[in-house]
CSV table of C-alpha atoms and ligand atoms in Angstrom, one decimal:
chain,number,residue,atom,x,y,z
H,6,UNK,CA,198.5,47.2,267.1
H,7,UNK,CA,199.0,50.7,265.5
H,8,UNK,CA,197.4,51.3,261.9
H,9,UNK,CA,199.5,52.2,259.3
H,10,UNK,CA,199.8,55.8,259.4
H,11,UNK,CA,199.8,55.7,263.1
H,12,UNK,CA,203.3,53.5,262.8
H,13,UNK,CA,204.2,56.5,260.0
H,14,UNK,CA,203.6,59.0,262.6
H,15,UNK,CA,205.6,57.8,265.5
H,16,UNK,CA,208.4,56.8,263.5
H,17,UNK,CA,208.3,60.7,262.4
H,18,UNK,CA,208.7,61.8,265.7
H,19,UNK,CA,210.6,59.4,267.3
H,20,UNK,CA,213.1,60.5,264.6
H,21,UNK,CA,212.5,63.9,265.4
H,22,UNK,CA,213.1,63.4,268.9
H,23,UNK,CA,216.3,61.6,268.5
H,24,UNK,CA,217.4,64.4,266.2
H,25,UNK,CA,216.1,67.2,268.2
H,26,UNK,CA,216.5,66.2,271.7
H,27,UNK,CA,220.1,66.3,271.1
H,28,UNK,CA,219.5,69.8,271.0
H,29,UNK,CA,217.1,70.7,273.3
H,30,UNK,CA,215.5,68.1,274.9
H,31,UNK,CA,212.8,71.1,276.4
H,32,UNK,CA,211.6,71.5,272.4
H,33,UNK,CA,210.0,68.2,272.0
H,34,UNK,CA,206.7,69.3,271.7
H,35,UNK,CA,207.6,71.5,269.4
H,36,UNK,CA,207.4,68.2,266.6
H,37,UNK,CA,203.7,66.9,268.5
H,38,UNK,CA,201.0,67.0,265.6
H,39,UNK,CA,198.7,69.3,267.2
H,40,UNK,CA,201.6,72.0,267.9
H,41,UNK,CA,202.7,71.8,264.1
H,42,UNK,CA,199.1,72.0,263.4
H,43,UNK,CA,198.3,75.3,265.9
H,44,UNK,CA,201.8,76.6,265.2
H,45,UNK,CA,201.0,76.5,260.6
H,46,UNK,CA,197.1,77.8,262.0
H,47,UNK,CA,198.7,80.7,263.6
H,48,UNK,CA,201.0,81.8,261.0
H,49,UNK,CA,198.2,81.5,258.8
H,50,UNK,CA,196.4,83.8,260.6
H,51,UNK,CA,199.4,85.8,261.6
H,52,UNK,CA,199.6,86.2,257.6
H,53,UNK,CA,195.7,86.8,257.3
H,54,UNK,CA,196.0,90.2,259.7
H,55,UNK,CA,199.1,91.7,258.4
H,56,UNK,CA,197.8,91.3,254.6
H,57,UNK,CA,194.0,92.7,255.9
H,58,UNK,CA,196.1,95.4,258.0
H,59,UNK,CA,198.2,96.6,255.3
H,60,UNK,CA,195.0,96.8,253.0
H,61,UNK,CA,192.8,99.0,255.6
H,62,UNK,CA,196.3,101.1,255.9
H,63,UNK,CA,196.7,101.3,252.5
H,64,UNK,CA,192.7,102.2,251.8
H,65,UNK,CA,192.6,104.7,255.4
H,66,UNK,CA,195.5,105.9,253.3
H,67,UNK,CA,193.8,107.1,250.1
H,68,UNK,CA,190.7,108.4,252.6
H,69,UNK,CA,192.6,110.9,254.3
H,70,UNK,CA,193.9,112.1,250.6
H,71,UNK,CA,190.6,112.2,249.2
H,72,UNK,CA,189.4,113.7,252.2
H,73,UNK,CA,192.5,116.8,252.0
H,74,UNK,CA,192.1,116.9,248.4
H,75,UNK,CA,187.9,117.8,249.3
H,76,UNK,CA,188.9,120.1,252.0
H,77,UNK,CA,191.6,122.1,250.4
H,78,UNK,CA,189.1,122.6,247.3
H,79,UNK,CA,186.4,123.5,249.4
H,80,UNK,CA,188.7,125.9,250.7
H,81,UNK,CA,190.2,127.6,247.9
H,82,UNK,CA,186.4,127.7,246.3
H,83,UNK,CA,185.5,129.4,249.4
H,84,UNK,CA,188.8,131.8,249.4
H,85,UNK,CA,187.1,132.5,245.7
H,86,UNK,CA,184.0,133.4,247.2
H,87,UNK,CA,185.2,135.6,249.5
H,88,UNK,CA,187.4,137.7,247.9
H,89,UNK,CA,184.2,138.2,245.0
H,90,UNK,CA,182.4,139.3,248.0
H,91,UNK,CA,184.9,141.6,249.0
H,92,UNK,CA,186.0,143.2,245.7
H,93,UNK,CA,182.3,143.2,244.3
H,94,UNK,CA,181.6,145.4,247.6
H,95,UNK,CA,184.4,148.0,247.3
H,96,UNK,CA,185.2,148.0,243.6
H,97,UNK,CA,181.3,148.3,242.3
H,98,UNK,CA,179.9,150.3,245.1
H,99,UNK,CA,182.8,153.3,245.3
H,100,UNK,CA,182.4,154.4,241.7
H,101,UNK,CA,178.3,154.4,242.2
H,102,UNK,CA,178.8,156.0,245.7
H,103,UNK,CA,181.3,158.9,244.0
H,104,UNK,CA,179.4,159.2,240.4
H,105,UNK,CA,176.4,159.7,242.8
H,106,UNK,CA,177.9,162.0,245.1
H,107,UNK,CA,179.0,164.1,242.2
H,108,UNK,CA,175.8,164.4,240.7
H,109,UNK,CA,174.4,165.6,243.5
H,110,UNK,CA,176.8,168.2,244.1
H,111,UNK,CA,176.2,169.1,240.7
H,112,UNK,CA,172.7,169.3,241.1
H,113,UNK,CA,172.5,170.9,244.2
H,114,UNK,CA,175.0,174.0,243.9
H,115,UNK,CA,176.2,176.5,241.2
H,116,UNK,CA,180.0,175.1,241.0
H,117,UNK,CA,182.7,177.6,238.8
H,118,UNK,CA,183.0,175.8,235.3
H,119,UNK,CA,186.1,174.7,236.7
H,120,UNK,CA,185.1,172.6,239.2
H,121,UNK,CA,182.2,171.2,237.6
H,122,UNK,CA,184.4,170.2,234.8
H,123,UNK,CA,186.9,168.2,237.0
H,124,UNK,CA,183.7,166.4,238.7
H,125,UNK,CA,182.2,165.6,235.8
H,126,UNK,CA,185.7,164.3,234.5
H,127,UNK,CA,186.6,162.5,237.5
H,128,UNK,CA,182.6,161.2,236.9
H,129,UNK,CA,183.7,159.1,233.6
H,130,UNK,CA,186.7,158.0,234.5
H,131,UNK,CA,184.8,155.9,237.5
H,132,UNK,CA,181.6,155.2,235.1
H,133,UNK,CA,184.9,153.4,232.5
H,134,UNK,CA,186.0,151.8,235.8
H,135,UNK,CA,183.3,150.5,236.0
H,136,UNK,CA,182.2,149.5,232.7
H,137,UNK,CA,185.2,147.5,232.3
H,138,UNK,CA,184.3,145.3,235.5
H,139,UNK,CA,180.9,144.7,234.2
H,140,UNK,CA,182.2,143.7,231.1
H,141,UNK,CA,185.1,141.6,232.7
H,142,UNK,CA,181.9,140.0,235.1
H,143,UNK,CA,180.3,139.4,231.5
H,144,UNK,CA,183.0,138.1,230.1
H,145,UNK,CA,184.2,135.9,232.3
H,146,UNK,CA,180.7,134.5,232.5
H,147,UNK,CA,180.2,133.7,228.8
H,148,UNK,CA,183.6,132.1,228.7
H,149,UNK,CA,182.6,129.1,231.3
H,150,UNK,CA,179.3,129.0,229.7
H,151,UNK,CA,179.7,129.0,226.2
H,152,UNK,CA,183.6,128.3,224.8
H,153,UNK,CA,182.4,127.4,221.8
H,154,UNK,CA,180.5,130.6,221.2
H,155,UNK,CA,183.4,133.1,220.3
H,156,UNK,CA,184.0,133.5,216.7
H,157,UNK,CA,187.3,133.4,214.2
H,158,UNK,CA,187.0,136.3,212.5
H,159,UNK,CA,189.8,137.9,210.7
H,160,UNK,CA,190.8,140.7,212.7
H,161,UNK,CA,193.5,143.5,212.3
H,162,UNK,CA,195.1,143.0,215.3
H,163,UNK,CA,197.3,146.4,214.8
H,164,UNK,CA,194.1,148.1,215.0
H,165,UNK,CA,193.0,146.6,217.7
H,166,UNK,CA,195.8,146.9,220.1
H,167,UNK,CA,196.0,151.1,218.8
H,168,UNK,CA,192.3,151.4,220.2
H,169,UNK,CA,193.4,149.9,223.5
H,170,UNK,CA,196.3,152.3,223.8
H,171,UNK,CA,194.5,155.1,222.8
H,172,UNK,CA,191.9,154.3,225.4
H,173,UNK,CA,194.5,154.1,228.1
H,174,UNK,CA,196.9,157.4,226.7
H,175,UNK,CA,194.7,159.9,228.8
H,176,UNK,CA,195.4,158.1,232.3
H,177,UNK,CA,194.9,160.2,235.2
H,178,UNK,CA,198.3,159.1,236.3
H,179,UNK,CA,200.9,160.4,233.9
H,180,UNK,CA,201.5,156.8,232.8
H,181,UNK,CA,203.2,157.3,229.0
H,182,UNK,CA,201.8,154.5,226.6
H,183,UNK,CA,204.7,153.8,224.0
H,184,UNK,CA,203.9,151.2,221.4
H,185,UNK,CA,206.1,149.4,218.5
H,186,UNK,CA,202.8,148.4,216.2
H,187,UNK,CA,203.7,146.5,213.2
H,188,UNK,CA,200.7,147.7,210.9
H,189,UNK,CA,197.9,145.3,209.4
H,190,UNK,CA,199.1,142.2,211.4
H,191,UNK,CA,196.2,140.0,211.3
H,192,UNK,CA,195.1,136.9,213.0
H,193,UNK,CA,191.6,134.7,213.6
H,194,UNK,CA,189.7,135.6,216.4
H,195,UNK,CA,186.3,136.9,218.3
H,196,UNK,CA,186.6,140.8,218.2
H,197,UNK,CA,184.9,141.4,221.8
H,198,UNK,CA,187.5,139.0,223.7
H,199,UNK,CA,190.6,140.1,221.5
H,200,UNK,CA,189.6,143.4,222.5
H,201,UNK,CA,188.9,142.5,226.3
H,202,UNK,CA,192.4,140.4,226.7
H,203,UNK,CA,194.4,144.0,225.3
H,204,UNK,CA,192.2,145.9,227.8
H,205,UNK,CA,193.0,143.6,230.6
H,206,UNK,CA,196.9,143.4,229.9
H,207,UNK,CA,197.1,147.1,229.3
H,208,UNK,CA,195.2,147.8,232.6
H,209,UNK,CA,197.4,145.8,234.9
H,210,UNK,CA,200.2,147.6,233.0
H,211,UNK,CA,199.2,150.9,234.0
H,212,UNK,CA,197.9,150.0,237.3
H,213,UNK,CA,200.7,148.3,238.7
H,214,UNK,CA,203.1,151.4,237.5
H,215,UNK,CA,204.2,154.1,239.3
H,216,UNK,CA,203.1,157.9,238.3
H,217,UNK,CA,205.2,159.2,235.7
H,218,UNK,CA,206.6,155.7,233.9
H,219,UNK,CA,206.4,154.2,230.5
H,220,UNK,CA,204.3,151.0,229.7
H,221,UNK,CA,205.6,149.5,226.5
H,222,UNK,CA,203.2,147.6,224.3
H,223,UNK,CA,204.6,145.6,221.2
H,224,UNK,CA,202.9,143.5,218.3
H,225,UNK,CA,205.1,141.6,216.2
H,226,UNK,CA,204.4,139.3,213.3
H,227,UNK,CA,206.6,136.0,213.4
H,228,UNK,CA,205.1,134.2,210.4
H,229,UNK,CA,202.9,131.6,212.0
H,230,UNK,CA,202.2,133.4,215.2
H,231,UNK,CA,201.1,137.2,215.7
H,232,UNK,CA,203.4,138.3,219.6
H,233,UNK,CA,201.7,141.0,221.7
H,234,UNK,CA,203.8,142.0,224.8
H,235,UNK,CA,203.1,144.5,227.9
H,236,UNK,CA,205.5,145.0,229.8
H,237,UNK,CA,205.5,147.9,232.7
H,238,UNK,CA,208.6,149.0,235.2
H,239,UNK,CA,205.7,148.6,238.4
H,240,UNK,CA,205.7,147.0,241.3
H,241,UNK,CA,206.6,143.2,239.9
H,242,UNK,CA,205.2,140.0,240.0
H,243,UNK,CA,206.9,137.6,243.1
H,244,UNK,CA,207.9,134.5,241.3
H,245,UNK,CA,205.4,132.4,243.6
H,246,UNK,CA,202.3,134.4,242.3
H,247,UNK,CA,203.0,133.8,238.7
H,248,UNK,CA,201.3,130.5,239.1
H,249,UNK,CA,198.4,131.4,240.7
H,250,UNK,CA,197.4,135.3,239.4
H,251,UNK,CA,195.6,133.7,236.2
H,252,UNK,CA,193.1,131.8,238.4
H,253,UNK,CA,189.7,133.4,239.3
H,254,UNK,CA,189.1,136.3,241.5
H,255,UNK,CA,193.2,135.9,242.8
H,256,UNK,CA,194.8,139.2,243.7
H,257,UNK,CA,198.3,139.4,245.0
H,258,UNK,CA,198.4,140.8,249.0
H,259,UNK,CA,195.2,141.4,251.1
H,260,UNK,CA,192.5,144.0,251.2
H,261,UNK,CA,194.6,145.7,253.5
H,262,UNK,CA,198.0,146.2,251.9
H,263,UNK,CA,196.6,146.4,248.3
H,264,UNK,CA,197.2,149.9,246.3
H,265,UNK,CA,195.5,148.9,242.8
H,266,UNK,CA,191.6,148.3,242.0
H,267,UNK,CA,190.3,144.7,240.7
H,268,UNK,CA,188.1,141.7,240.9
H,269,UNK,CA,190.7,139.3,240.1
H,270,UNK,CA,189.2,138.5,237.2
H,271,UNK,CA,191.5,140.2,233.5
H,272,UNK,CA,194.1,137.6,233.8
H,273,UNK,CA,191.7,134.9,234.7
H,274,UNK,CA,190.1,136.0,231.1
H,275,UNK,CA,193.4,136.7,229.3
H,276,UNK,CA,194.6,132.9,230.3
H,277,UNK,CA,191.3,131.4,229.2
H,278,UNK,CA,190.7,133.1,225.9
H,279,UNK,CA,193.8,132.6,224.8
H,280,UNK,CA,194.2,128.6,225.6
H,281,UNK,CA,190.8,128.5,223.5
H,282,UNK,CA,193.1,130.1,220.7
H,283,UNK,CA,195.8,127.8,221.0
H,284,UNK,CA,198.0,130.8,222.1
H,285,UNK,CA,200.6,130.9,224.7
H,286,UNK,CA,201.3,133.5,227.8
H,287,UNK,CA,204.1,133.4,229.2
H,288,UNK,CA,205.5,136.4,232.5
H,289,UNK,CA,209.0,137.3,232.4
H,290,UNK,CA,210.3,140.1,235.0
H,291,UNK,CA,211.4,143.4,233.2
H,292,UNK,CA,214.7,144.8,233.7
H,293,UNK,CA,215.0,147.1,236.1
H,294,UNK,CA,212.2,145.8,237.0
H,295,UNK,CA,208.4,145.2,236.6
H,296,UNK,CA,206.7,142.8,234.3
H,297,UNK,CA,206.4,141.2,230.7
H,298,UNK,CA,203.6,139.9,229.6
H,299,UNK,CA,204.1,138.0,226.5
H,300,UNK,CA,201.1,136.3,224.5
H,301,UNK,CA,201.5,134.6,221.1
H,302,UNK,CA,198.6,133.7,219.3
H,303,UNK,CA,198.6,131.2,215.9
H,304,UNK,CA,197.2,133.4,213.2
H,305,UNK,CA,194.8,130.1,211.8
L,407,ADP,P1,192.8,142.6,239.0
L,407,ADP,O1,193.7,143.4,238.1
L,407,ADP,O2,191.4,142.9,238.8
L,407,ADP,O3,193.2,142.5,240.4
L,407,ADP,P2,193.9,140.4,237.4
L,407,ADP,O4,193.3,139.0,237.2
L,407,ADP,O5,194.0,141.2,236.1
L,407,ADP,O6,192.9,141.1,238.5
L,407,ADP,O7,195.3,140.3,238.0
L,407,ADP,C1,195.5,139.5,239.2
L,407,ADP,C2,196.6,140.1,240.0
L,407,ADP,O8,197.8,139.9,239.4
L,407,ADP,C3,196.5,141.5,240.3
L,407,ADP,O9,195.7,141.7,241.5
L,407,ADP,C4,197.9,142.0,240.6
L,407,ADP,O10,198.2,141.7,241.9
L,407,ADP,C5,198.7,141.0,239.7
L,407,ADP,N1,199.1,141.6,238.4
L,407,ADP,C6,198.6,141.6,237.2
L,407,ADP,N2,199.3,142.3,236.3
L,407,ADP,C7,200.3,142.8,236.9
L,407,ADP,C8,201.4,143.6,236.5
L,407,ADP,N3,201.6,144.1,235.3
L,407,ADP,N4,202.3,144.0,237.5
L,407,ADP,C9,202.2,143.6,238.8
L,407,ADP,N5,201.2,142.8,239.2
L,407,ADP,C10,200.2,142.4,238.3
């Protein structure tokens, strides 16, 4: 005698058997109990590695990213580090070596006024050089430590950029300054960096121009914003260094090919001084050619 849910069970698959057989009588034991009960334990499982394999993809994945994301910093941080090296090497030790040299001669032997003169010269123009890296190190250096320390003082921005140009009229390279000042534009903002960002910009300008050019320097006033532009007929600015010639110790080329002097770190200061001003830089390529730096600063 079968039990009741034995009789259930046969009758199952007797009626499986008359149904399937027809078909294949080979697949009988395809309807058995235990193989519908392996068969639904393996697909369960089949289901159970393809979900924990997709997740172990999916989280190897995000590793590997994390991981390239780590390395590529590292790498750029020590790109950084060793183009500091390099730059602080060559750009602070050559003025000391020549100011030293020059001393020495100067010291040493009875030069004709002429000569001493052009040493002497020659003498200050490295000592500014290298004045204005200190002060760029400085700078750059109170910037990530203290943003909130620069001041909003009403400046006279005409003023201001006049200095600069003044400072940069007598360039031992022929390089004419030309400036379209509107007088007493004003605007809020910390004297010594206002100061530095015109220093930088006007720099570059003169740096990256070829002996006997003109650098144009502009201040407008458009009502709610003050607009300084630089622009220079120099070398030029590729299109895929704009992006990356505002971040920290970056200099276009290598040590080898490079004409012009720098640390890499003006429009590293320029960019951050004036996004804690709520201004705006933007590069546009100057016809012929060369560059256009334009900087708009709210005047509140
Ligand atoms: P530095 O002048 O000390 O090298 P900056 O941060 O001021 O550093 O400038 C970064 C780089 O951007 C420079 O090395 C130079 O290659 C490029 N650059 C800046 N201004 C100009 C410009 N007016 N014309 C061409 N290239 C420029």
């Amino acid at each position: 005698m079968y039990d009741k849910n034995e009789t259930a069970y046969r009758e199952k698959v007797e009626l499986n058997q008359l149904n399937y057989s027809k078909i294949n009588p080979h697949e009988d034991y395809l309807m058995t109990e235990d193989y519908v009960k392996v068969h639904s334990k393996y697909l369960r499982q089949k289901l159970m590695i393809v979900g924990e394999g997709s997740v172990f993809i999916v989280l190897l994945l995000f590793g590997l990213m994390w991981v390239r994301s780590v390395f590529l910093k590292e790498m750029k941080l020590a790109e950084q580090q060793k183009n500091f090296l390099l730059s602080i090497t060559h750009e602070l030790k050559s003025p000391i070596s020549t100011v030293k040299l020059s001393l020495q001669t100067l010291f040493k032997r009875k030069l004709e006024p002429e000569k001493s003169e052009k040493l002497i010269v020659n003498s200050l123009v490295d000592l500014d050089r290298l004045e204005t890296l200190v002060d760029n190190i400085l700078f750059a250096a109170k910037i990530e430590r203290d943003e909130a320390g620069f001041s909003s003082e009403d400046l006279n921005a005409s003023e201001f950029v006049l200095q600069a140009i003044e400072r940069f009229a007598h360039n031992a390279r022929g390089i004419d300054i030309k400036s379209e000042v509107i007088p007493n534009v004003y605007l809020k903002a910390d004297p010594m960096g206002f100061t530095s960002v015109i220093n930088n910009l006007i720099e570059n300008a003169v740096k990256s121009s070829e002996t006997g050019t003109d650098v144009n320097v502009t201040l407008r006033d458009n009502e709610s914003h003050v607009e300084l532009t630089i622009s220079d007929t120099g070398i030029g600015i590729p299109e895929a260094e704009k992006g990356r010639i505002f971040e920290k110790f970056y200099r276009v080329g290598n040590e080898n090919t490079r004409r012009t002097s720098g640390m890499g770190l003006g429009l590293y200061i320029v960019k951050r001084f004036v996004e804690i001003y709520n201004g705006n830089i933007e590069i546009d390529n100057n016809q012929p050619k060369g560059s256009r730096f334009i900087i708009t600063f709210p005047k509140e």
